[in-house]
Short mmCIF file of C-alpha atoms in Angstrom, two decimals:
data_model
loop_
_atom_site.label_atom_id
_atom_site.label_comp_id
_atom_site.label_asym_id
_atom_site.label_seq_id
_atom_site.Cartn_x
_atom_site.Cartn_y
_atom_site.Cartn_z
CA ALA A 293 -9.56 21.99 -29.22
CA GLN A 294 -5.80 21.12 -30.25
CA SER A 295 -3.18 22.19 -28.02
CA VAL A 296 0.74 21.80 -27.77
CA SER A 297 2.36 21.73 -24.39
CA GLN A 298 6.07 22.46 -23.88
CA HIS A 299 6.60 21.84 -20.11
CA ASN A 300 10.12 23.08 -20.02
CA HIS A 301 10.02 26.93 -20.20
CA HIS A 302 13.66 27.59 -19.42
CA VAL A 303 16.55 25.07 -19.59
CA ILE A 304 20.07 25.62 -18.51
CA LEU A 305 22.78 23.36 -19.32
CA SER A 306 26.66 23.25 -19.63
CA GLU A 307 28.40 22.44 -22.90
CA ALA A 308 28.58 18.69 -23.66
CA ALA A 309 25.41 17.76 -21.41
CA SER A 310 22.49 15.82 -23.14
CA LEU A 311 19.24 17.55 -24.08
CA GLU A 312 15.72 16.77 -24.21
CA LEU A 313 12.92 19.10 -24.60
CA GLY A 314 9.39 17.71 -24.19
CA CYS A 315 6.51 18.44 -26.60
CA ASN A 316 3.08 16.85 -26.10
CA TYR A 317 -0.08 17.56 -28.09
CA SER A 318 -3.63 16.87 -27.59
CA TYR A 319 -5.08 15.22 -30.73
CA GLY A 320 -5.78 11.69 -31.44
CA GLY A 321 -5.61 11.47 -35.21
CA THR A 322 -2.70 11.90 -37.68
CA VAL A 323 -0.36 14.76 -37.20
CA ASN A 324 2.46 16.61 -38.89
CA LEU A 325 5.02 17.63 -36.48
CA PHE A 326 7.64 20.31 -36.43
CA TRP A 327 10.44 21.76 -34.30
CA TYR A 328 11.50 25.31 -34.96
CA VAL A 329 14.35 27.30 -33.56
CA GLN A 330 15.04 30.84 -33.00
CA TYR A 331 18.61 31.86 -32.20
CA PRO A 332 19.40 35.19 -30.51
CA GLY A 333 18.84 38.02 -33.22
CA GLN A 334 17.91 35.62 -35.91
CA HIS A 335 14.70 34.45 -37.90
CA LEU A 336 12.73 31.31 -36.71
CA GLN A 337 13.89 28.49 -38.87
CA LEU A 338 12.90 24.66 -39.28
CA LEU A 339 15.01 22.29 -37.18
CA LEU A 340 13.10 19.24 -38.21
CA LYS A 341 9.84 17.83 -39.34
CA TYR A 342 7.92 14.52 -39.05
CA PHE A 343 5.15 13.58 -41.50
CA SER A 344 5.23 9.83 -41.64
CA GLY A 345 7.47 6.86 -41.75
CA ASP A 346 10.51 6.36 -39.22
CA PRO A 347 9.38 7.88 -36.00
CA LEU A 348 13.05 8.89 -35.30
CA VAL A 349 13.69 12.20 -37.44
CA LYS A 350 17.14 13.72 -37.70
CA GLY A 351 17.40 17.44 -38.23
CA ILE A 352 20.10 20.08 -38.59
CA LYS A 353 23.02 20.61 -36.34
CA GLY A 354 22.87 17.17 -34.67
CA PHE A 355 19.26 17.37 -33.47
CA GLU A 356 16.80 14.48 -33.55
CA ALA A 357 13.19 14.00 -32.42
CA GLU A 358 11.28 10.92 -31.69
CA PHE A 359 7.50 10.71 -32.29
CA ILE A 360 5.77 8.37 -29.83
CA LYS A 361 2.25 8.01 -30.93
CA SER A 362 1.03 6.31 -27.89
CA LYS A 363 2.36 9.11 -25.71
CA PHE A 364 1.25 12.04 -27.98
CA SER A 365 4.87 13.26 -27.74
CA PHE A 366 7.44 14.62 -30.04
CA ASN A 367 10.69 15.32 -27.90
CA LEU A 368 13.58 17.02 -29.37
CA ARG A 369 17.00 15.49 -28.21
CA LYS A 370 20.62 16.24 -28.70
CA PRO A 371 23.51 14.06 -27.17
CA SER A 372 25.72 16.88 -26.56
CA VAL A 373 25.01 20.63 -26.61
CA GLN A 374 27.18 23.36 -27.63
CA TRP A 375 26.92 26.98 -26.60
CA SER A 376 25.79 27.92 -29.94
CA ASP A 377 22.72 25.91 -29.12
CA THR A 378 21.50 28.79 -26.99
CA ALA A 379 18.04 29.62 -28.50
CA GLU A 380 14.33 29.33 -28.10
CA TYR A 381 12.84 26.11 -29.30
CA PHE A 382 9.19 25.82 -30.57
CA CYS A 383 7.22 22.61 -31.11
CA ALA A 384 4.43 22.86 -33.46
CA VAL A 385 1.44 20.32 -34.56
CA ASN A 386 -0.68 20.11 -37.39
CA ALA A 387 -3.84 17.86 -37.06
CA MET A 388 -4.29 16.23 -40.52
CA GLY A 389 -7.51 17.42 -42.09
CA THR A 390 -7.11 20.88 -40.55
CA ASP A 391 -5.50 23.88 -41.83
CA LYS A 392 -4.24 25.01 -38.34
CA LEU A 393 -0.49 24.92 -37.31
CA ILE A 394 -0.57 25.07 -33.38
CA PHE A 395 2.71 26.29 -31.83
CA GLY A 396 3.75 25.40 -28.26
CA THR A 397 4.89 28.46 -25.95
CA GLY A 398 8.53 27.85 -26.55
CA THR A 399 11.52 26.50 -24.47
CA ARG A 400 14.36 28.84 -23.79
CA LEU A 401 17.70 26.97 -23.68
CA GLN A 402 20.56 28.48 -22.36
CA VAL A 403 23.98 26.75 -22.51
CA PHE A 404 27.03 27.84 -20.55
CA PRO A 405 30.61 26.93 -21.53
CA LYS B 1462 17.21 34.01 -52.97
CA ALA B 1463 15.95 36.86 -51.05
CA GLY B 1464 14.20 35.90 -47.60
CA VAL B 1465 11.06 36.93 -46.24
CA THR B 1466 11.20 40.66 -45.49
CA GLN B 1467 8.83 42.60 -43.18
CA THR B 1468 8.27 46.32 -42.89
CA PRO B 1469 8.58 48.30 -40.67
CA ARG B 1470 10.70 46.52 -38.19
CA TYR B 1471 9.49 48.68 -35.27
CA LEU B 1472 6.46 50.76 -34.70
CA ILE B 1473 5.13 52.67 -31.78
CA LYS B 1474 1.51 53.53 -31.64
CA THR B 1475 -0.94 54.84 -29.20
CA ARG B 1476 -4.23 53.08 -28.01
CA GLY B 1477 -7.03 53.70 -30.49
CA GLN B 1478 -4.81 53.95 -33.70
CA GLN B 1479 -4.65 51.42 -36.48
CA VAL B 1480 -1.47 49.95 -37.92
CA THR B 1481 -0.61 48.32 -41.16
CA LEU B 1482 2.32 45.74 -41.42
CA SER B 1483 3.57 44.46 -44.54
CA CYS B 1484 5.40 41.24 -45.65
CA SER B 1485 7.14 40.10 -48.69
CA PRO B 1486 7.39 36.52 -49.13
CA ILE B 1487 10.12 34.57 -50.86
CA SER B 1488 9.76 34.46 -54.56
CA GLY B 1489 7.52 31.78 -55.65
CA HIS B 1490 5.86 31.27 -52.36
CA ARG B 1491 2.14 31.47 -52.48
CA SER B 1492 1.41 30.98 -48.92
CA VAL B 1493 1.78 33.66 -46.27
CA SER B 1494 0.87 33.16 -42.66
CA TRP B 1495 0.95 35.70 -39.79
CA TYR B 1496 1.72 35.05 -36.13
CA GLN B 1497 1.64 37.05 -33.05
CA GLN B 1498 4.60 36.16 -30.70
CA THR B 1499 4.47 37.31 -27.01
CA PRO B 1500 6.55 36.15 -23.96
CA GLY B 1501 4.71 33.30 -22.40
CA GLN B 1502 2.27 32.80 -25.17
CA GLY B 1503 4.63 31.63 -27.93
CA LEU B 1504 3.48 32.00 -31.39
CA GLN B 1505 -0.32 32.41 -31.92
CA PHE B 1506 -1.71 32.07 -35.45
CA LEU B 1507 -3.39 34.98 -36.77
CA PHE B 1508 -4.27 33.91 -40.42
CA GLU B 1509 -2.93 32.25 -43.60
CA TYR B 1510 -3.44 33.56 -47.18
CA PHE B 1511 -3.00 31.66 -50.19
CA SER B 1512 -3.48 32.90 -53.70
CA GLU B 1513 -5.07 36.13 -52.26
CA THR B 1514 -7.62 34.16 -50.37
CA GLN B 1515 -7.85 33.72 -46.71
CA ARG B 1516 -7.52 30.10 -46.18
CA ASN B 1517 -7.46 29.87 -42.25
CA LYS B 1518 -7.85 32.05 -39.48
CA GLY B 1519 -6.83 31.96 -35.80
CA ASN B 1520 -8.85 33.01 -32.63
CA PHE B 1521 -8.38 36.78 -32.88
CA PRO B 1522 -10.79 39.50 -32.75
CA GLY B 1523 -12.20 41.21 -35.94
CA ARG B 1524 -9.83 44.09 -35.33
CA PHE B 1525 -7.27 41.77 -36.93
CA SER B 1526 -7.38 41.66 -40.76
CA GLY B 1527 -5.33 40.95 -43.64
CA ARG B 1528 -5.04 40.51 -47.29
CA GLN B 1529 -2.86 39.34 -49.95
CA PHE B 1530 -1.84 40.79 -53.40
CA SER B 1531 -1.40 39.04 -56.66
CA ASN B 1532 2.23 39.07 -56.30
CA SER B 1533 1.86 37.30 -52.93
CA ARG B 1534 2.76 40.24 -50.83
CA SER B 1535 0.60 40.43 -47.83
CA GLU B 1536 -0.54 42.99 -45.29
CA MET B 1537 -1.82 42.95 -41.78
CA ASN B 1538 -3.90 45.57 -40.29
CA VAL B 1539 -4.99 46.06 -36.75
CA SER B 1540 -7.53 48.67 -35.81
CA THR B 1541 -8.31 50.30 -32.61
CA LEU B 1542 -5.07 49.26 -31.11
CA GLU B 1543 -5.15 48.16 -27.52
CA LEU B 1544 -2.22 47.67 -24.97
CA GLY B 1545 -2.36 44.04 -25.42
CA ASP B 1546 -1.70 44.09 -29.02
CA SER B 1547 2.00 44.96 -28.22
CA ALA B 1548 4.03 41.99 -29.53
CA LEU B 1549 6.25 40.66 -32.26
CA TYR B 1550 4.39 40.03 -35.41
CA LEU B 1551 5.88 37.43 -37.53
CA CYS B 1552 5.27 36.60 -41.19
CA ALA B 1553 6.04 33.17 -42.71
CA SER B 1554 5.93 32.05 -46.31
CA SER B 1555 6.01 28.59 -47.80
CA LEU B 1556 5.26 27.18 -51.31
CA VAL B 1557 1.81 25.69 -50.50
CA GLY B 1558 0.96 25.94 -47.03
CA GLN B 1559 2.08 26.12 -43.28
CA THR B 1560 0.76 22.58 -42.34
CA THR B 1561 2.82 20.62 -44.80
CA ASP B 1562 5.53 22.77 -45.85
CA THR B 1563 8.54 24.33 -44.37
CA GLN B 1564 8.00 27.84 -43.38
CA TYR B 1565 10.40 30.62 -43.80
CA PHE B 1566 9.95 33.20 -41.17
CA GLY B 1567 10.76 36.84 -41.43
CA PRO B 1568 12.43 39.19 -38.88
CA GLY B 1569 9.18 40.33 -37.57
CA THR B 1570 7.64 43.77 -36.73
CA ARG B 1571 7.96 44.83 -33.22
CA LEU B 1572 4.72 46.59 -32.36
CA THR B 1573 4.44 48.82 -29.13
CA VAL B 1574 1.10 50.18 -28.11
CA LEU B 1575 1.32 53.00 -25.50
#
């Protein structure tokens, strides 16, 4: 069965530090990949998505993610975090040919000024 | 354009009762998906409805059911509530489906089972 792993459950950073959140999935075929973010008190919203093409995807608020097919990974990155990036981040994967979108368990990011 | 709305926002029930949650999608969106969010488990997919038909279902017991109306509004029902059903239930809508579309999430319904 498909699964999505986010190994970092809780990340604490200072402002201006660089961020990389891991996301690995278990499916050998073609996938659609998403990162969603949930800011405190707000709804979940899409950060970025990858369907095909350039494996480096840019999203909102300076975030980007790189799809590495050989590593079954879709890690989220940001070169310099801000206090306002404090949120919970969810990776989600759809295996093409299925109607299932599987979410990871989320990574809670806390950024201190 | 109005966002996804969910009612009620908070619910407290006791074991054995049943509950119905409601979701109104963004106008024009035909796909509605439901998720259960709990600490440590993340979001777990319950089911997806498209044009009044259940298109996909997650691995939840039959106590969890849903439906979608002709105006795309959706309801989710949980019968014979258990303590473990306490969670935030999220509804998300999209134009054509959760797997290829951007999903727009509602604020959720916080269900507490005592």
